[in-house]
CSV table of C-alpha atoms and ligand atoms in Angstrom, one decimal:
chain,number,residue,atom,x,y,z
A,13,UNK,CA,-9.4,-35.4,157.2
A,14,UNK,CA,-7.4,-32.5,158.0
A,15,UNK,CA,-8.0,-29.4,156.0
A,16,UNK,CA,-4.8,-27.5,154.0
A,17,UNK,CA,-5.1,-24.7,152.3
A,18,UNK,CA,-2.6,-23.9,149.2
A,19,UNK,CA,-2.7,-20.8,146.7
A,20,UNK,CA,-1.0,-17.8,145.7
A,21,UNK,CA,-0.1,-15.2,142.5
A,22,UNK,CA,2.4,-14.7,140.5
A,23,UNK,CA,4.4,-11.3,141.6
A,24,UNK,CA,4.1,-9.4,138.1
A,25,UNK,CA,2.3,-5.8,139.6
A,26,UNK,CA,0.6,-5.0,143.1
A,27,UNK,CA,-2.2,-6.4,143.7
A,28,UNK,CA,-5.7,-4.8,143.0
A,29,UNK,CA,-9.4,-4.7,144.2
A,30,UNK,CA,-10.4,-7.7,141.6
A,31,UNK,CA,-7.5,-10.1,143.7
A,32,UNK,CA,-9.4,-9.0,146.6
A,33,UNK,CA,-12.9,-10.2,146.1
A,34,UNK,CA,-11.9,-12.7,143.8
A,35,UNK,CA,-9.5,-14.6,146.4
A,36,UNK,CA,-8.1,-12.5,148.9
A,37,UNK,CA,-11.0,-11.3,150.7
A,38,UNK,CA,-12.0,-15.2,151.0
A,39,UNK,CA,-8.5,-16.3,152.4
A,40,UNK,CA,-8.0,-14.3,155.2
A,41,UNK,CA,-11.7,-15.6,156.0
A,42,UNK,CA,-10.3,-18.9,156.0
A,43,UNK,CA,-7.1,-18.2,157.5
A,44,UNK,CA,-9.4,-16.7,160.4
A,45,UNK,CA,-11.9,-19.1,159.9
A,46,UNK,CA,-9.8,-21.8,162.5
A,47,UNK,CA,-10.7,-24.8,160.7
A,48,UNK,CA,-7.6,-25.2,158.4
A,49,UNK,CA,-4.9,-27.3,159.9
A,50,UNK,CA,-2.6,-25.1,157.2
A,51,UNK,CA,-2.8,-22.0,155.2
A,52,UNK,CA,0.0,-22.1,152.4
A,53,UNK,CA,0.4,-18.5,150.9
A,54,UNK,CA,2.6,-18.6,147.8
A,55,UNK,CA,4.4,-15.7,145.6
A,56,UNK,CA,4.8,-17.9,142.0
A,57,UNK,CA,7.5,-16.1,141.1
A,58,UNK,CA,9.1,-18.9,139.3
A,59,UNK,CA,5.5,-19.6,137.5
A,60,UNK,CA,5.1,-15.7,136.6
A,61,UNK,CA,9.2,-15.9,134.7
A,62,UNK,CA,6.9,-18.3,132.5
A,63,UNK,CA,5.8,-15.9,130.4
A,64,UNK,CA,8.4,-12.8,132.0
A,65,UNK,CA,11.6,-14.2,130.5
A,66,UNK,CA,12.4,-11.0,128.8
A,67,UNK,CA,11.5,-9.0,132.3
A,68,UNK,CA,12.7,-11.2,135.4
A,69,UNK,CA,13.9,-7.7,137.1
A,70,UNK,CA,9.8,-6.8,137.6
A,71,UNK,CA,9.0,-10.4,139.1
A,72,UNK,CA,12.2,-10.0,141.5
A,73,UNK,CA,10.9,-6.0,142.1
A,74,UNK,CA,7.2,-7.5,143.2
A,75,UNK,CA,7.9,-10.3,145.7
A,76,UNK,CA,7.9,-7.6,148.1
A,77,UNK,CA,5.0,-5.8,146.9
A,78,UNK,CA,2.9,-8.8,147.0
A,79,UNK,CA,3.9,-9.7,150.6
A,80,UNK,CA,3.2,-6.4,151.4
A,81,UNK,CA,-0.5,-6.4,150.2
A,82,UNK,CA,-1.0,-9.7,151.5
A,83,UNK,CA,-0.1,-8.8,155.3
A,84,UNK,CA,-2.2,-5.5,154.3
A,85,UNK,CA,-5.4,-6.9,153.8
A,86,UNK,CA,-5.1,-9.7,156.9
A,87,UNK,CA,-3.2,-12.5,155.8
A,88,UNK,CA,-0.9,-13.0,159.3
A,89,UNK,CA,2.2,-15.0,159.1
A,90,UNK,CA,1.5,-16.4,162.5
A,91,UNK,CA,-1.4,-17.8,161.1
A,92,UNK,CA,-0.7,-18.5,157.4
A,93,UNK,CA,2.9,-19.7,156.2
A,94,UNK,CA,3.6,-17.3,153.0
A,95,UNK,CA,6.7,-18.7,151.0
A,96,UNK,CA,8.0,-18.0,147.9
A,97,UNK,CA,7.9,-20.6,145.3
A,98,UNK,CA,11.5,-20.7,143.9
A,99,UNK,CA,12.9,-21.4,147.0
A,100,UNK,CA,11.0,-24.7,146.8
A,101,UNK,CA,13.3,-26.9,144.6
A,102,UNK,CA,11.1,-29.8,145.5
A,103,UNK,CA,8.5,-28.4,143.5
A,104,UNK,CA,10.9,-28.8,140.3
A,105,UNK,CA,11.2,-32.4,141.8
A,106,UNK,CA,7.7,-32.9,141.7
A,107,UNK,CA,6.9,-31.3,138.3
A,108,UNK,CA,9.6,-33.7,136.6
A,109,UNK,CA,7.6,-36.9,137.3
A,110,UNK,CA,4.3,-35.2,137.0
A,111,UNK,CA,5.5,-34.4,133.7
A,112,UNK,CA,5.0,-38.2,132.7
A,113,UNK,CA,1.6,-38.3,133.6
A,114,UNK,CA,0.1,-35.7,131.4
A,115,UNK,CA,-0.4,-35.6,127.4
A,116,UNK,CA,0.5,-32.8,125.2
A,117,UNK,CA,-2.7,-32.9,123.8
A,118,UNK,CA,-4.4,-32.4,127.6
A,119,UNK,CA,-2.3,-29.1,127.8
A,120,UNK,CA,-3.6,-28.1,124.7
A,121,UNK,CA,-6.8,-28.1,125.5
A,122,UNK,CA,-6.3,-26.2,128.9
A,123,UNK,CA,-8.7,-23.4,128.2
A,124,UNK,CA,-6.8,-21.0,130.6
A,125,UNK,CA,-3.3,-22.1,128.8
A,126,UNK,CA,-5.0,-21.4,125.6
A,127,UNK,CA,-6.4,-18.0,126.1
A,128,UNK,CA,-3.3,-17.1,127.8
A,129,UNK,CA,-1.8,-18.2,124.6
A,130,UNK,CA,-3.6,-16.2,122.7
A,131,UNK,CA,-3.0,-13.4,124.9
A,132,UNK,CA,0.0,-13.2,124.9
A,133,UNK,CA,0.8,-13.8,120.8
A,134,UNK,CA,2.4,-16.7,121.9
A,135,UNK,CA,1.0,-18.7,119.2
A,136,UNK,CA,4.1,-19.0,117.0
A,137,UNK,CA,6.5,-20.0,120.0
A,138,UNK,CA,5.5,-21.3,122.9
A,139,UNK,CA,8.5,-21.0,125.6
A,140,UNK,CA,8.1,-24.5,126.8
A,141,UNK,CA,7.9,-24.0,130.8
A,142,UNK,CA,5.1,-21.8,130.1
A,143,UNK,CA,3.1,-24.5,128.4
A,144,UNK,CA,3.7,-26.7,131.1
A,145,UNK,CA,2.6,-24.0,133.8
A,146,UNK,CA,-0.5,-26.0,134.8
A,147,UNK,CA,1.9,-29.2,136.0
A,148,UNK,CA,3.9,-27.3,137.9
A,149,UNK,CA,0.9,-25.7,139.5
A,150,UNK,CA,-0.1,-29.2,140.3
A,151,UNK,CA,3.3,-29.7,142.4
A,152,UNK,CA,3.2,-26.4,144.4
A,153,UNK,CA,-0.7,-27.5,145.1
A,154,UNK,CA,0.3,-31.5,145.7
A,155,UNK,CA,3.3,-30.7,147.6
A,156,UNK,CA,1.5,-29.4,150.1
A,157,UNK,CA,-1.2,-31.8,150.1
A,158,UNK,CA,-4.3,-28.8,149.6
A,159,UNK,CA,-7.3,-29.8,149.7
A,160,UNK,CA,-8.6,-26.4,149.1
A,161,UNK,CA,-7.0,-23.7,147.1
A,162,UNK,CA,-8.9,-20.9,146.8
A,163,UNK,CA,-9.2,-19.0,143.6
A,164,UNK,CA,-10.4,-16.7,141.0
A,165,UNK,CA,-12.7,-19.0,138.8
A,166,UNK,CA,-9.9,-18.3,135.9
A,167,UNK,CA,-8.0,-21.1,137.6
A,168,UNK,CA,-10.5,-23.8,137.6
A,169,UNK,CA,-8.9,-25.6,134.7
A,170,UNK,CA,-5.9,-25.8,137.0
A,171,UNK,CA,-7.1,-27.5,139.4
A,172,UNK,CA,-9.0,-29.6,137.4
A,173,UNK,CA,-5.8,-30.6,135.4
A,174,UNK,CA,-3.6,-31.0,139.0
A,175,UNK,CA,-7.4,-33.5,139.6
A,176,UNK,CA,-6.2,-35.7,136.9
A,177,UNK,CA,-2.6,-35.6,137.6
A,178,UNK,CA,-3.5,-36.9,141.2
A,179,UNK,CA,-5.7,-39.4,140.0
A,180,UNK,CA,-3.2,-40.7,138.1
A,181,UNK,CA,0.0,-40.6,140.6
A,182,UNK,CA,-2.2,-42.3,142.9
A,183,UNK,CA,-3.8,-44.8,140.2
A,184,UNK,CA,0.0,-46.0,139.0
A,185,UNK,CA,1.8,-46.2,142.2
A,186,UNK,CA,0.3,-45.4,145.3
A,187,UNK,CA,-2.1,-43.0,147.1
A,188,UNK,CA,-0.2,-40.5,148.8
A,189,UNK,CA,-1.6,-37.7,146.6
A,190,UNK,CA,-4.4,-35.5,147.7
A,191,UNK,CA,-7.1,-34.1,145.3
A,192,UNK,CA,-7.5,-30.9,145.7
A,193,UNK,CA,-11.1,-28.2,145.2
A,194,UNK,CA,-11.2,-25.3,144.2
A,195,UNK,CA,-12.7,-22.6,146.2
A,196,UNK,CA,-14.2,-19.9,143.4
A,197,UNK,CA,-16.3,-16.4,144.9
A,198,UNK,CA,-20.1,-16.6,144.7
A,199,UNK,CA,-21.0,-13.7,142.7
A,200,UNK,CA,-20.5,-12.9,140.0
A,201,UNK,CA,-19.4,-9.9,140.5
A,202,UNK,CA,-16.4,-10.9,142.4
A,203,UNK,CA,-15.7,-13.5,140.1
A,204,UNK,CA,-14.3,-11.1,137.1
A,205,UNK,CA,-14.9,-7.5,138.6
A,206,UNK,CA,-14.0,-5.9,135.3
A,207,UNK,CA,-11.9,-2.8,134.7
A,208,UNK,CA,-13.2,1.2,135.5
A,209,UNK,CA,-13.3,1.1,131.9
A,210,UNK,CA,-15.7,-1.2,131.7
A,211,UNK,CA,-13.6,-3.8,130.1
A,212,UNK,CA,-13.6,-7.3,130.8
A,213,UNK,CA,-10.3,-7.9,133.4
A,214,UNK,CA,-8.2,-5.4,135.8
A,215,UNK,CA,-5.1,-5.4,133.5
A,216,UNK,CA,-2.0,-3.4,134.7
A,217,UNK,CA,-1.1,-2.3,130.5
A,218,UNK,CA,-4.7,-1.0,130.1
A,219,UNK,CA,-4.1,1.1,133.1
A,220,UNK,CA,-7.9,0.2,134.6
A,221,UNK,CA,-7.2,-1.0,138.1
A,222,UNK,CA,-8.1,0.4,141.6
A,223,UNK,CA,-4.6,-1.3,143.1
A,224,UNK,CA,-4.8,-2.0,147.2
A,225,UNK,CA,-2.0,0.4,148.1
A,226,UNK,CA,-4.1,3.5,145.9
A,227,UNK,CA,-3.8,6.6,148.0
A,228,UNK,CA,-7.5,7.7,148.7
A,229,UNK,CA,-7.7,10.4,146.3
A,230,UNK,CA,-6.5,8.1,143.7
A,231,UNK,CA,-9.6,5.7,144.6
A,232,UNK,CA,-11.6,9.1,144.0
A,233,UNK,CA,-11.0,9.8,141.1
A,234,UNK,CA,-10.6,6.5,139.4
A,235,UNK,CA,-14.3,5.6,140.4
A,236,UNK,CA,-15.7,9.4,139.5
A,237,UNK,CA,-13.9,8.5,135.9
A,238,UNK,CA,-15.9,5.1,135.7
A,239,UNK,CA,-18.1,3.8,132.6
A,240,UNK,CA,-21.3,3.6,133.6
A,241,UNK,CA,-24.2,3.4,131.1
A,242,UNK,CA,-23.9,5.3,127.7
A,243,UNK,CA,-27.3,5.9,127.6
A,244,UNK,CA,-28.2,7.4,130.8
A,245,UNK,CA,-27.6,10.9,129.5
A,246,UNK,CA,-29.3,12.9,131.9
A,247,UNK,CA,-30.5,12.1,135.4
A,248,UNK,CA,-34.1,11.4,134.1
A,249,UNK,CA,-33.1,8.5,131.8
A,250,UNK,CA,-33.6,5.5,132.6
A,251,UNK,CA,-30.0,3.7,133.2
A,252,UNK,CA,-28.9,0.4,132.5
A,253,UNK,CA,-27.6,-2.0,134.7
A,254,UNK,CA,-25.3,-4.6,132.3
A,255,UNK,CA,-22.3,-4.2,132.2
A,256,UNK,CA,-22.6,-1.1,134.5
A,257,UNK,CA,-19.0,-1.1,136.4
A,258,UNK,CA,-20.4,1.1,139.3
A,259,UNK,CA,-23.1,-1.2,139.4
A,260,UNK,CA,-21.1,-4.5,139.4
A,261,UNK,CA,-18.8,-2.7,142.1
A,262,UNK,CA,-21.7,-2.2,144.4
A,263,UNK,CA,-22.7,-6.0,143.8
A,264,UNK,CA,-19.0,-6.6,144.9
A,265,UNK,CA,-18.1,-4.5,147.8
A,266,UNK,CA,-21.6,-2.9,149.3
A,267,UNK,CA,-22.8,-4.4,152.4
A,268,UNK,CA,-26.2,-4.0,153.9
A,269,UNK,CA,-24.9,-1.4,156.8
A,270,UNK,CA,-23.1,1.0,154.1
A,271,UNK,CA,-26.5,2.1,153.6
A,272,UNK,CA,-27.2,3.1,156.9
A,273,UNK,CA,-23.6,5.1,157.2
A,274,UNK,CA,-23.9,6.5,153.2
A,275,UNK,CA,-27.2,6.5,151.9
A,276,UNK,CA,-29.9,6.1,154.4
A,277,UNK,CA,-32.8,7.1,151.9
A,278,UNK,CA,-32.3,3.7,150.4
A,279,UNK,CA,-33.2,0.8,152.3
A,280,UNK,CA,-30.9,-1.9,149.9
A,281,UNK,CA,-29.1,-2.3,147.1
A,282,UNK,CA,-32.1,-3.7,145.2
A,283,UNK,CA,-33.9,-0.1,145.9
A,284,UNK,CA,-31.0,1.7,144.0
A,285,UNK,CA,-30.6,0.0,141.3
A,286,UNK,CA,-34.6,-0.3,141.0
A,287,UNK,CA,-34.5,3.6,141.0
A,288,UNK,CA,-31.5,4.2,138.7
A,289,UNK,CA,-33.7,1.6,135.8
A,290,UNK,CA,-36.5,3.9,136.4
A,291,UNK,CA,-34.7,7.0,135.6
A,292,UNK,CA,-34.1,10.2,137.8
A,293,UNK,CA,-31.1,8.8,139.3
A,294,UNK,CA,-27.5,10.6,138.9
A,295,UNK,CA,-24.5,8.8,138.5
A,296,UNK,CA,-22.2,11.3,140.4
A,297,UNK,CA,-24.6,10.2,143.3
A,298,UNK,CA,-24.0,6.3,143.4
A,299,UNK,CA,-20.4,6.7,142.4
A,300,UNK,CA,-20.3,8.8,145.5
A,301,UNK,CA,-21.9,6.0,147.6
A,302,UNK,CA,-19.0,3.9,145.8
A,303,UNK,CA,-16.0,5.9,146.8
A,304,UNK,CA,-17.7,5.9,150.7
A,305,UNK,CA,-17.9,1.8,150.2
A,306,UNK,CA,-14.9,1.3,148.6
A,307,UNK,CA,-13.2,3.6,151.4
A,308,UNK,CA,-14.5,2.1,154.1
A,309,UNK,CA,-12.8,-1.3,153.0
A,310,UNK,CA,-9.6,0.0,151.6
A,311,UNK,CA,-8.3,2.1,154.0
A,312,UNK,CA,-7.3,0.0,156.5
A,313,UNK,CA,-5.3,-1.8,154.1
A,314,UNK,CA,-3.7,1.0,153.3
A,315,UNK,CA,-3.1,1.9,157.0
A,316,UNK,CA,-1.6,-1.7,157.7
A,317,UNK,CA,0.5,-1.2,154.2
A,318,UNK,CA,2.1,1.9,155.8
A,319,UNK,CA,3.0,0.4,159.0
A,320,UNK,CA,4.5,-2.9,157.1
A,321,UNK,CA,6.4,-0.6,154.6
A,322,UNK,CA,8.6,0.5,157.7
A,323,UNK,CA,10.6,-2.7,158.1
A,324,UNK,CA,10.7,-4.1,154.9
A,325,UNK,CA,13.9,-6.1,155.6
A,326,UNK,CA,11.3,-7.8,158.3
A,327,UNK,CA,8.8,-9.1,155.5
A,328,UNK,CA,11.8,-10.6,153.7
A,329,UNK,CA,12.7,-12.5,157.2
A,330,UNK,CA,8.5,-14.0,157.3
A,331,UNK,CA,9.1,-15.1,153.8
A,332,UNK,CA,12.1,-16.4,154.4
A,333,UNK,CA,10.9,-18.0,157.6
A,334,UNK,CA,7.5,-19.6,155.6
A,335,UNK,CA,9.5,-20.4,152.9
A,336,UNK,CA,11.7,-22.9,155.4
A,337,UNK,CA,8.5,-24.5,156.8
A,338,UNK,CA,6.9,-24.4,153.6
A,339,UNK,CA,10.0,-26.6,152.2
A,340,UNK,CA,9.6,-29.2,155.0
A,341,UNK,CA,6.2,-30.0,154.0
A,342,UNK,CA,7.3,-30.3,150.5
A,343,UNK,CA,10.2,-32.9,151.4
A,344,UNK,CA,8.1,-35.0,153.2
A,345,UNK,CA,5.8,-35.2,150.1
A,346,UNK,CA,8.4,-35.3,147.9
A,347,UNK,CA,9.9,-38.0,150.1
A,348,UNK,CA,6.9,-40.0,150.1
A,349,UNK,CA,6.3,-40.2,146.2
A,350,UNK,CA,9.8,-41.3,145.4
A,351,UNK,CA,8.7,-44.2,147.8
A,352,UNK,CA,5.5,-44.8,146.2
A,353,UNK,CA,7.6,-44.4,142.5
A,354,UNK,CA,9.9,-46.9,144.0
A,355,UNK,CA,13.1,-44.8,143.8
A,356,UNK,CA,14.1,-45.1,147.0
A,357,UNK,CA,16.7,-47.1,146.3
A,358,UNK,CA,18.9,-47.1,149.1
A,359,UNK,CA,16.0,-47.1,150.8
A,360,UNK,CA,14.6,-50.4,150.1
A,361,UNK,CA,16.2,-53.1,151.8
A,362,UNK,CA,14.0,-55.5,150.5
A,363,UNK,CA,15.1,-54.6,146.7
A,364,UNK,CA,18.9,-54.6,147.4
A,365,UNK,CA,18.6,-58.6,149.1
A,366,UNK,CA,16.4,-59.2,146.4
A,367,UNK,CA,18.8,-58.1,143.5
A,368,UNK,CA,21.7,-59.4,145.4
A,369,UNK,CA,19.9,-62.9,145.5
A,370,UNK,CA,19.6,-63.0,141.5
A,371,UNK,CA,23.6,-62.9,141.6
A,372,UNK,CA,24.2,-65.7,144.2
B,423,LIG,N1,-1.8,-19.4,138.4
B,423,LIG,C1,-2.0,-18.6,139.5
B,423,LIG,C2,-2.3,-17.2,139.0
B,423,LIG,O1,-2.0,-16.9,137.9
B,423,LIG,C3,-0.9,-18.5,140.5
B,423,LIG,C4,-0.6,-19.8,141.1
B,423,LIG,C5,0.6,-20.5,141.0
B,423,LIG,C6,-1.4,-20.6,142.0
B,423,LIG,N2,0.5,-21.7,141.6
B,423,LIG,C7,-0.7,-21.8,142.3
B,423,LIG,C8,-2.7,-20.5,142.4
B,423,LIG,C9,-1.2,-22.8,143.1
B,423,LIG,C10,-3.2,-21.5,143.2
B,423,LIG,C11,-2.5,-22.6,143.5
B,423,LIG,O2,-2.9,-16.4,139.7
């Protein structure tokens, strides 16, 4: 069966260094990788109004800034077809009789729609397009047929939830419906690469993230200013490695050969951390290491963000262009459920000589 790709973010901030090894390091691998018949890219900027409605101005200001970090870190347009979700009105199609197939009660207990919830003090009033978020995420991942979408491991319930919705399109009517898996990072590390400040998630309002598009000397001081271990006092302590975000960057971003370029007196990763739990390690001296890793990877992003930001009128065009051939593939899904649903109506010659008969 022929591979497709679908995923995407919602366009509420630029993107930082936990999108990257949580998805976006992964997708241009894929995209590169050859073996995809289609790579879908998608700015949800309908799903992030869900919970914006009082701020639709910053989801309009970040389609671009999105795009612009996508193309940045690899994603090519030739390659990959990047579209933006609300130009897709056969998602809203799609979400409508999806909508039948799913329980309030199975929405509920959506962990990620729950915490979100919670999150968000949504608990007393729940706008109702944001409680339904996980069915249309089921449309824009059906309506492309995916059969992988890959993901930060936040969205497994997702795609677990479009799973079930699938199961049961295909179950009532027909199977024209693909079921989609999710593609989640390794490590842990990239999984939820938590804050400088230690704290559990990259949030733009607690000001903790190392964005893509951070100038160099902004890297540099936002990893000199990360928590480390409370403990390790003086060089001679012994440090701890949980919940060490300098640690948990390394396991994240280091790669054997930026030990040969940065810190040649250790052989691996394994050796540095063994000496920092021993004690007589400094952690100016592996946050140093950091900023050369971390450098090393971010700046040609930054490089390819600087040439992209010259024509910005051309990134509109790609999305415009993707979000054409993107809608394409949706109307032929679209096109065949409403067969499957049996509302083709003028479609079906067999039902018109059929009801025509009953009146003879
Ligand atoms: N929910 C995703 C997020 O918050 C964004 C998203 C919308 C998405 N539709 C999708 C991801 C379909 C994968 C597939 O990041």
């Amino acid at each position: 069966m022929d591979k497709i790709i679908l995923t995407g973010d919602r366009p509420t901030g630029r993107l930082h260094v936990g999108h990257y090894v949580g998805s976006l390091r992964r997708r241009v691998e894929l995209q590169n990788s050859g073996e995809y018949k289609k790579n879908f890219i998608m700015i949800a900027d309908a799903q992030a109004l869900t919970d914006n409605i009082e701020n639709p101005e910053k989801v309009r200001q970040n389609i671009i800034e999105v795009a612009l970090d996508y193309m940045a870190c690899g994603l090519d347009p030739i390659k990959s077809t990047l579209f933006i979700q609300s130009q897709i009105s056969e998602l809203c199609e799609l979400t409508f009789y999806y909508m039948d197939l799913v329980t309030v009660a199975r929405l509920q207990r959506n962990p990620t729609v729950k915490s979100e919830i919670q999150m968000r003090n949504f608990e007393a009033s729940i706008p109702v397009g944001f409680f339904t978020y996980p069915i249309s995420q089921a449309a824009d991942i059906t309506a492309f047929k995916a059969t992988t979408v890959p993901v930060g491991s936040d969205q497994l319930p997702m795609i677990e939830q479009t799973r079930e919705i699938v199961h049961k399109f295909n179950t009532v009517y027909a199977p024209v419906l693909v079921e989609p898996a999710a593609l989640v990072p390794k490590s842990e590390a990239c999984q939820r690469l938590p804050g400088i400040d230690g704290k559990a998630k990259m949030s733009k309002s607690l000001g903790n993230c190392i964005y893509l598009a951070d100038s160099a000397d902004e890297v540099r001081t936002k990893i000199m200013s990360m928590y480390t271990d409370p403990l390790h006092l003086q060089v001679s302590d012994p440090g701890h490695l949980e919940g060490n975000t300098v640690f948990i960057y390394l396991d994240a971003f280091c790669r054997q050969e930026h030990f040969e370029r940065y810190l040649p007196e250790y052989g691996s990763l394994d050796e540095l951390k063994a000496h920092y739990q021993r004690g007589g390690l400094g952690d100016v001296k592996v946050k140093r290491f950091l900023i050369n890793v971390m450098q090393e990877v971010l700046e040609p992003i930054r490089t390819r963000r600087k040439e992209l930001e010259k024509d910005i009128p051309a990134v509109y065009e790609i999305l415009k262009k993707g979000s054409e051939e993107a809608r394409q593939a949706a109307a032929q899904t679209l096109s065949e459920v409403k067969t499957a649903m049996r509302i083709n109506y003028f479609e079906d010659q067999e039902l018109i000589r059929a009801q025509s008969a009953r009146y003879e």
